[in-house]
Tab-separated table of C-alpha atoms in Angstrom:
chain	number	residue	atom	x	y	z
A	1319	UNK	CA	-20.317	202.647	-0.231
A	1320	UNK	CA	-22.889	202.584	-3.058
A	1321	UNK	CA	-26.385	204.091	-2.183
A	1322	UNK	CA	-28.833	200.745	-2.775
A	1323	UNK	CA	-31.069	200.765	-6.081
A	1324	UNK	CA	-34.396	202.533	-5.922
A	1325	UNK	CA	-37.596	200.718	-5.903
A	1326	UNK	CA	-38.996	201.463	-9.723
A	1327	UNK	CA	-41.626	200.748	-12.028
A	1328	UNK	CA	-42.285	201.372	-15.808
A	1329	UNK	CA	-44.816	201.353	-18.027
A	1330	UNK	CA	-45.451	202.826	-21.750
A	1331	UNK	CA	-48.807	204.493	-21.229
A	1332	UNK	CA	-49.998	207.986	-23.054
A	1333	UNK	CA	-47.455	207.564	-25.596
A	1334	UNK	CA	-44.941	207.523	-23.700
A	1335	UNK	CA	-43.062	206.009	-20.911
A	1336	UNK	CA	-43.841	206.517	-16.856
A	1337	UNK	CA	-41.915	205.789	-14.451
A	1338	UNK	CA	-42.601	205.784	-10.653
A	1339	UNK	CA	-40.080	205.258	-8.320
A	1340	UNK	CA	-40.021	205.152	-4.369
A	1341	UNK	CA	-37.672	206.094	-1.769
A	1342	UNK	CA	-37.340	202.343	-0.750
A	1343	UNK	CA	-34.976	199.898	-1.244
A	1344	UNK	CA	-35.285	197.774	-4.496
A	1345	UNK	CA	-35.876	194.561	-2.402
A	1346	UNK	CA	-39.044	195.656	-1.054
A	1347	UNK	CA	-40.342	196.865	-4.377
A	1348	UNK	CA	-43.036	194.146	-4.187
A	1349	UNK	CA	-44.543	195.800	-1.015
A	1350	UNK	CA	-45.499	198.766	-2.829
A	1351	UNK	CA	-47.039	197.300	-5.717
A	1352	UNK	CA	-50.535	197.658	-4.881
A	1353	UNK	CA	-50.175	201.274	-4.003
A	1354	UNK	CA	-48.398	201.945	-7.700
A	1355	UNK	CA	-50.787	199.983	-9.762
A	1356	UNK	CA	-52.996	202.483	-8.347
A	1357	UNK	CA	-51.262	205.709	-8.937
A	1358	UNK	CA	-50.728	204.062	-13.134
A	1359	UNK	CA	-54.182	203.238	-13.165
A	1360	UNK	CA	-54.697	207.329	-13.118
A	1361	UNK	CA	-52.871	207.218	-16.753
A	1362	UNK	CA	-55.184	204.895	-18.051
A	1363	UNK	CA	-58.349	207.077	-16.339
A	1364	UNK	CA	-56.932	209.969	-18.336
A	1365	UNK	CA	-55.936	208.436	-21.441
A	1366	UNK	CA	-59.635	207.286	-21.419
A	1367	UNK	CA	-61.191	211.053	-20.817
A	1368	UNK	CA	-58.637	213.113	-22.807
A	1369	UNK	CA	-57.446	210.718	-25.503
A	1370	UNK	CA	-58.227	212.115	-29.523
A	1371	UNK	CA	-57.162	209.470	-31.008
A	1372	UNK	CA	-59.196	206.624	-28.894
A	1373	UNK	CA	-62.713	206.309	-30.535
A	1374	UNK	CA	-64.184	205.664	-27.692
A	1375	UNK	CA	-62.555	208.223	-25.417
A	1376	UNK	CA	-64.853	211.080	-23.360
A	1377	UNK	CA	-63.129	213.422	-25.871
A	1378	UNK	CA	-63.716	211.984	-29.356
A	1379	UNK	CA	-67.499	211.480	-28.140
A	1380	UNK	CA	-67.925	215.082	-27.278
A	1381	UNK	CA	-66.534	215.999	-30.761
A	1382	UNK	CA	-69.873	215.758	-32.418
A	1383	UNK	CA	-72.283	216.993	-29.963
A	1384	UNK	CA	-72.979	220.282	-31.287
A	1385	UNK	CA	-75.465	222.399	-29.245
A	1386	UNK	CA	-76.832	220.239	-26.732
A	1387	UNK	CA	-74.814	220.557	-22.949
A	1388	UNK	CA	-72.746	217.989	-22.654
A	1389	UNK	CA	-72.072	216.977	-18.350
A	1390	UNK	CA	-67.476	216.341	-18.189
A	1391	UNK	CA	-66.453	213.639	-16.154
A	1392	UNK	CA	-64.254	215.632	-13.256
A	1393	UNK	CA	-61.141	214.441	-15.113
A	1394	UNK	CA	-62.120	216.096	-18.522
A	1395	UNK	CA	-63.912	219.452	-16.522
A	1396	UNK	CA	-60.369	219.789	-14.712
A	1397	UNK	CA	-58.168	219.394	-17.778
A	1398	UNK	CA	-60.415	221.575	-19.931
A	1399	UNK	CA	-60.848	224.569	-17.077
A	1400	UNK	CA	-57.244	224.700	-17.173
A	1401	UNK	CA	-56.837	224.366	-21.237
A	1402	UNK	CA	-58.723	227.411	-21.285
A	1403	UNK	CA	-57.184	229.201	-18.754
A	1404	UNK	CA	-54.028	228.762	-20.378
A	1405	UNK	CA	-55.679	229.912	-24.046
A	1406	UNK	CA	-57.200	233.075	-22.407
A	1407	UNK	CA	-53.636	234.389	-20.743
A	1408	UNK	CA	-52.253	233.658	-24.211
A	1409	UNK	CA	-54.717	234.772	-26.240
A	1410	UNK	CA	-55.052	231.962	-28.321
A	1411	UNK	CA	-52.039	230.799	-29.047
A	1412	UNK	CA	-52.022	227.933	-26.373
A	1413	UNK	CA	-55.327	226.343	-28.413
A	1414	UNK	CA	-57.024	223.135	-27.019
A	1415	UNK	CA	-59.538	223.374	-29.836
A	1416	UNK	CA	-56.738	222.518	-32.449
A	1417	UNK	CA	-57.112	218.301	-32.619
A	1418	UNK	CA	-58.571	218.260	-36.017
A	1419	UNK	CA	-55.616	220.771	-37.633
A	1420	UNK	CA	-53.256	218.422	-35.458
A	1421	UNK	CA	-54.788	215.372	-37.844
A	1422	UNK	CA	-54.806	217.224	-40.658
A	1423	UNK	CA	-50.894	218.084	-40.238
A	1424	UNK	CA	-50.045	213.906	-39.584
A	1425	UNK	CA	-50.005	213.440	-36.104
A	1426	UNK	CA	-52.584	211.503	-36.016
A	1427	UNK	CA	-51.421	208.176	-35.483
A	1428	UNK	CA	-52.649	205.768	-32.074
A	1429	UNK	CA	-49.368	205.027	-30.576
A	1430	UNK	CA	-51.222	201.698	-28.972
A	1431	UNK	CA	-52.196	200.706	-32.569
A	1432	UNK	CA	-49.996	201.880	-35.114
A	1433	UNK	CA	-53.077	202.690	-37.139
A	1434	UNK	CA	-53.890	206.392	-37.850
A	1435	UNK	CA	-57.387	208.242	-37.280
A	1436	UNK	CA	-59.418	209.438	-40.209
A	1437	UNK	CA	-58.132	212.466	-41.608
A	1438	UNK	CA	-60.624	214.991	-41.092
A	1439	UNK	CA	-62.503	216.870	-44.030
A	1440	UNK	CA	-61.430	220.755	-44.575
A	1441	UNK	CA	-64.693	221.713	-43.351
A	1442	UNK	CA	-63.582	219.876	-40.182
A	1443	UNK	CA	-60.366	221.994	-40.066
A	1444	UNK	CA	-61.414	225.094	-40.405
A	1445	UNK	CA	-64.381	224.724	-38.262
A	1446	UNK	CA	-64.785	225.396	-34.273
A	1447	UNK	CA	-62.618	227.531	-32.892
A	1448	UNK	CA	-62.211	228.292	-29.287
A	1449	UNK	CA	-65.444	231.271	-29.801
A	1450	UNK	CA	-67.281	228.091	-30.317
A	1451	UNK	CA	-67.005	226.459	-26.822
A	1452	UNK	CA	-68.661	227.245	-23.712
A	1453	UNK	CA	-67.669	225.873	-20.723
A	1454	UNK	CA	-69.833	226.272	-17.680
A	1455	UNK	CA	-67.327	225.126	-15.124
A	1456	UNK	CA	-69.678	225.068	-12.090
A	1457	UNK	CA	-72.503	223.384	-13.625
A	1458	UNK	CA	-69.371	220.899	-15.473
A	1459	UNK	CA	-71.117	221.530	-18.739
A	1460	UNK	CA	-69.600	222.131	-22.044
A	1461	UNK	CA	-71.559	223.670	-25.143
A	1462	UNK	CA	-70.022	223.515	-28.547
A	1463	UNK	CA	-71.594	225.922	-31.378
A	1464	UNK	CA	-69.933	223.487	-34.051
A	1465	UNK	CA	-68.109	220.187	-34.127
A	1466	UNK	CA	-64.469	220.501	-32.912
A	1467	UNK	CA	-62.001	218.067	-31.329
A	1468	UNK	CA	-60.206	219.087	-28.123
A	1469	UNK	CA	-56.164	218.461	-28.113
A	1470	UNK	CA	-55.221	218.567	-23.882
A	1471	UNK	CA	-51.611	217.249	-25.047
A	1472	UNK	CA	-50.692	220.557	-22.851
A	1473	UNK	CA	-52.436	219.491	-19.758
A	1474	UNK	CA	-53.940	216.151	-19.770
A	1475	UNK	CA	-50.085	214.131	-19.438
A	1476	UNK	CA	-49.204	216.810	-16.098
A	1477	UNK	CA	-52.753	215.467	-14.885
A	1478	UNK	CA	-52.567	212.496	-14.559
A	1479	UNK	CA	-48.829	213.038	-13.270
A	1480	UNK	CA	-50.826	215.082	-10.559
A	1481	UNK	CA	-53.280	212.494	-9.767
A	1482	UNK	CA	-50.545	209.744	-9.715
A	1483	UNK	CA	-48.585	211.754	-7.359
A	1484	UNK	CA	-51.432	212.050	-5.182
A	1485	UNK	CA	-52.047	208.293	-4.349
A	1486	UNK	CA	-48.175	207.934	-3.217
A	1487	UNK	CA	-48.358	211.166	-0.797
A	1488	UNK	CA	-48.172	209.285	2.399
A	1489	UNK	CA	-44.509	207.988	0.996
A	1490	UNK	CA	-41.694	210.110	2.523
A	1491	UNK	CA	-40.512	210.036	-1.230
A	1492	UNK	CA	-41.225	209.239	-4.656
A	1493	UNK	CA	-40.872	210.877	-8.259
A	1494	UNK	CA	-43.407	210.215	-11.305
A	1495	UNK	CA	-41.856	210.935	-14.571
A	1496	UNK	CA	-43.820	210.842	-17.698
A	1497	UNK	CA	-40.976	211.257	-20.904
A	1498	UNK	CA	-39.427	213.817	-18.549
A	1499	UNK	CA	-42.244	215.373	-17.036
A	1500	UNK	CA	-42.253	214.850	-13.805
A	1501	UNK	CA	-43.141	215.205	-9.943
A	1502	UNK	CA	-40.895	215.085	-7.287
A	1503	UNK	CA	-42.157	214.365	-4.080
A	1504	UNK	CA	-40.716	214.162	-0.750
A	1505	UNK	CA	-36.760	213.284	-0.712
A	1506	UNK	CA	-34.615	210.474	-1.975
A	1507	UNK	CA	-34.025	207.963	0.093
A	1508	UNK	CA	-30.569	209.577	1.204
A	1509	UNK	CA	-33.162	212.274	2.559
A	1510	UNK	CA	-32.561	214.603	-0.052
A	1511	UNK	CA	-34.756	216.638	-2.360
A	1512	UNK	CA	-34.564	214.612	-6.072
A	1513	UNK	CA	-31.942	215.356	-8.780
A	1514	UNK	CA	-33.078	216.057	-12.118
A	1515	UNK	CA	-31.032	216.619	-14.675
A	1516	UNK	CA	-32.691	219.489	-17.561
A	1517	UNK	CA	-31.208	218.471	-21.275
A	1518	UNK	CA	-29.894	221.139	-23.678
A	1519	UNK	CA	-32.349	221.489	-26.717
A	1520	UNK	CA	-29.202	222.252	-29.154
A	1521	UNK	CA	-27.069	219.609	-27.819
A	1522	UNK	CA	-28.370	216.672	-28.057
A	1523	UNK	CA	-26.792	214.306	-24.599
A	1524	UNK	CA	-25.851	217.351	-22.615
A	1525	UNK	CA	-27.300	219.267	-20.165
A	1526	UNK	CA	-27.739	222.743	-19.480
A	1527	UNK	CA	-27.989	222.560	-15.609
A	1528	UNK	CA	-28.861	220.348	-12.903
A	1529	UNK	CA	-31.907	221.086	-10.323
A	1530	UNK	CA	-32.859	219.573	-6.732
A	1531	UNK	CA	-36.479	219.438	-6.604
A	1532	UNK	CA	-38.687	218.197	-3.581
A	1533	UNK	CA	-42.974	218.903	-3.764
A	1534	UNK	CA	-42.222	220.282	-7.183
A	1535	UNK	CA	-43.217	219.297	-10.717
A	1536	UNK	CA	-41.268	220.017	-13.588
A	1537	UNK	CA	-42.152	219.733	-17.838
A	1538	UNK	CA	-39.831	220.686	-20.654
A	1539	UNK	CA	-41.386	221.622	-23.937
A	1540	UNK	CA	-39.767	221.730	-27.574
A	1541	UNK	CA	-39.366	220.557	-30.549
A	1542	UNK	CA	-36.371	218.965	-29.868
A	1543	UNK	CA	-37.223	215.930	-28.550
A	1544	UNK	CA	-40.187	214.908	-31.097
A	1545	UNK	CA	-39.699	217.846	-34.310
A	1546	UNK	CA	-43.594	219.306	-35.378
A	1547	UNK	CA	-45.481	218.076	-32.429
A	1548	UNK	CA	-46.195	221.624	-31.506
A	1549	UNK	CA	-48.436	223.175	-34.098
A	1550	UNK	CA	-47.398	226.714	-34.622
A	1551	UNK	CA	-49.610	229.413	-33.408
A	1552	UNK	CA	-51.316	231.370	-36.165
A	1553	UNK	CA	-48.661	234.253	-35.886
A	1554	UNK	CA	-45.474	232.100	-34.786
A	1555	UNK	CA	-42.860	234.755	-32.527
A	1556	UNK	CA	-40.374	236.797	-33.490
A	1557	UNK	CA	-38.103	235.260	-31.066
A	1558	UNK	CA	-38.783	231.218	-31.139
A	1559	UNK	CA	-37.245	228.991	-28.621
A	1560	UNK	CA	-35.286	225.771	-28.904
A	1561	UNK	CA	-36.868	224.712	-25.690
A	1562	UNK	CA	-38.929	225.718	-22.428
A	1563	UNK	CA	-38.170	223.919	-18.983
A	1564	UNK	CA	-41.142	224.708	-16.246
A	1565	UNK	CA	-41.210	224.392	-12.553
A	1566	UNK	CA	-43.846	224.821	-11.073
A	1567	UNK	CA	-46.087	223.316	-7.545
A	1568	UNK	CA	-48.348	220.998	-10.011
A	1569	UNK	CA	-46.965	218.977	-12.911
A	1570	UNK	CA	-50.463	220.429	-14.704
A	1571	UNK	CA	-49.057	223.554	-14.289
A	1572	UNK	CA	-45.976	222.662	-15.284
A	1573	UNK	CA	-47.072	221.178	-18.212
A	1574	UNK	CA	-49.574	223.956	-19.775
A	1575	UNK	CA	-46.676	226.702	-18.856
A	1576	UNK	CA	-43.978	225.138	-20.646
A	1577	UNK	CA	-45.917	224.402	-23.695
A	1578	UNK	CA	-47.790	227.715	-23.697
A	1579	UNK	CA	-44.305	229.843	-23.348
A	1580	UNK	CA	-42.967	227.245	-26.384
A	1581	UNK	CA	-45.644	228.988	-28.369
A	1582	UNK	CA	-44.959	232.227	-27.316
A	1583	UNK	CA	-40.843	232.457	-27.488
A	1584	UNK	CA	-39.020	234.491	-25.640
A	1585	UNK	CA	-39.936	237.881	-24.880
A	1586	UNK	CA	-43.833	237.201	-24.515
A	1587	UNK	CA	-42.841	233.722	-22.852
A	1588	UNK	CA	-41.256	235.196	-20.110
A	1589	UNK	CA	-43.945	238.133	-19.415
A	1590	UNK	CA	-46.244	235.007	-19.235
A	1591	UNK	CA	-43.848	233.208	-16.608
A	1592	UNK	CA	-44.156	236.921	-14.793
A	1593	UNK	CA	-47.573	237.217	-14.400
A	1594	UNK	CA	-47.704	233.336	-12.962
A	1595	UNK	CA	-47.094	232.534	-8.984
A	1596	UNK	CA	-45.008	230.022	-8.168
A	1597	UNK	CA	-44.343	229.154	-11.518
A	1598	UNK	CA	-40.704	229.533	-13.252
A	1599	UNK	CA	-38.484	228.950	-16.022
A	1600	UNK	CA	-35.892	228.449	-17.945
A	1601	UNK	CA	-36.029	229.003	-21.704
A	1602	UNK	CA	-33.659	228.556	-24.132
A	1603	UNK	CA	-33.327	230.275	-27.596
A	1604	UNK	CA	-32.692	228.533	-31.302
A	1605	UNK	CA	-29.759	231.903	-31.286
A	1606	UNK	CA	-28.674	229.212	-27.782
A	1607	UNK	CA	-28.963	232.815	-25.475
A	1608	UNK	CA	-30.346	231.408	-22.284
A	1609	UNK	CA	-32.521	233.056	-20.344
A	1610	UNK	CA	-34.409	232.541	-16.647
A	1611	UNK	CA	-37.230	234.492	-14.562
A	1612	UNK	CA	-35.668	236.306	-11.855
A	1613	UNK	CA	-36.759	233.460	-9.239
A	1614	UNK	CA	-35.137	230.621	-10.897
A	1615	UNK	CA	-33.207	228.504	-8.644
A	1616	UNK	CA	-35.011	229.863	-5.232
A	1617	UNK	CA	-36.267	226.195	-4.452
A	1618	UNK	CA	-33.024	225.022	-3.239
């Protein structure tokens, strides 16, 4: 007897496609529809704080206020704390304070328009660096010393995954996915925890492994899956990886990790996923040696 179809919706939103789905059959989709135009209209709230490429987004605002304190809305204060917690256990190489070198490499283009931002000026480049913002995190203030543009492509998409997440909580199950980021909450509606497939980075349409996931979030990063879109740290590893998976109690977290160890590679990506709680992974080298943290798997 086939299981019925899942209630779903999609919707291409932060560059790139979300999809929400509830542990309901399909007919009843329309019941829920209030409840997930809420949980998508999180994408939009963080699109508008974290966005570089939207003019008139929190971030691209903050860019040039050099020297004054500057008050975050709680969406940008929350992606930002995290940022640079990430840069600090990395020293540096996980950088939210690359978006101008990011421009200055190409990707630069608004997915919504098609039209790219104005390439920044070298002095714009090579100007702030992460010694050049202060965040005050209980005031919710942020001081820069000299004009920089924040990139929270690490953080800001497991956000508002988070946030989404957190309007269908009284649901005995659904999953947001965000291009294969995703959380998985509560069970399917056979009442079991949420299958999830992870893809291998050298094989393009396979997959390494298959996971069961229920209150978990879970982010792959790579540059499989869009080539360049991770700037290389200033002193790229020894060891680079093909491809990170993360899993981890927030999709945040999930999404910060796996990009952070991406930067890292292997043998300083996995002391990172050591010194985390409740965070582990699954990394894969370009050599295709496959390696996990000693915890991988203990969910199920």
């Amino acid at each position: 007897m086939l299981e019925p179809e899942l209630a779903g919706w999609s919707r291409a939103v932060m560059d790139t496609v979300v999809t929400i789905r509830i542990a309901a059959p399909s007919r009843m989709a329309s019941e829920f529809d209030p409840l997930v135009e809420q949980a998508f209209d999180w994408f939009d709230a963080v699109e508008a704080a974290c966005s570089r490429f939207a003019m008139d987004s929190e971030v691209r605002q903050l860019a040039a206020r050099v020297g004054e304190p500057v008050t975050l809305s709680p969406i940008l204060l929350a992606a930002l704390t995290v940022a640079l917690q990430v840069a600090e256990h990395t020293d540096g190489a996980f950088d939210p304070t690359i978006g101008y070198r990011l421009a200055a490499a190409g990707f630069d283009r608004d997915y919504r328009t098609g039209e790219p931002m104005r390439r920044p000026s070298p002095s714009e480049v090579d100007c702030g660096t992460l010694a050049d913002l202060h965040l005050d995190p209980v005031a919710g203030t942020v001081i820069l010393d000299r004009p920089l543009l924040l990139d929270l492509g690490g953080v800001a998409k497991g956000l508002a995954i988070d946030l989404a997440a957190q309007e269908l909580s009284a649901l005995s199950g659904a999953t947001v996915d965000a291009g294969g980021d995703a959380y998985l909450h509560g069970t399917d509606l056979a009442g079991n925890a949420w299958p999830t497939g992870i893809a291998d980075p050298l094989r393009p349409g396979e997959l390494i492994t298959e996971l069961a996931l229920a209150d978990l979030a879970i982010a792959t990063s790579g540059d499989y899956a869009r080539p360049g879109h991770l700037l290389a740290p200033r002193n790229p590893p020894a060891d680079p990886l093909a491809g990170v998976t993360v899993v981890a109690p927030t999709a945040m977290a999930a999404d910060a990790v796996s990009t952070a160890v991406s930067l890292l590679g292997m043998s300083a990506g996995l002391s990172l996923l050591a010194e985390t709680e409740e965070v582990d992974g699954l990394l894969v080298a370009r050599s295709g040696e496959v390696r996990t943290t000693k915890d991988w798997g203990s969910w199920t």
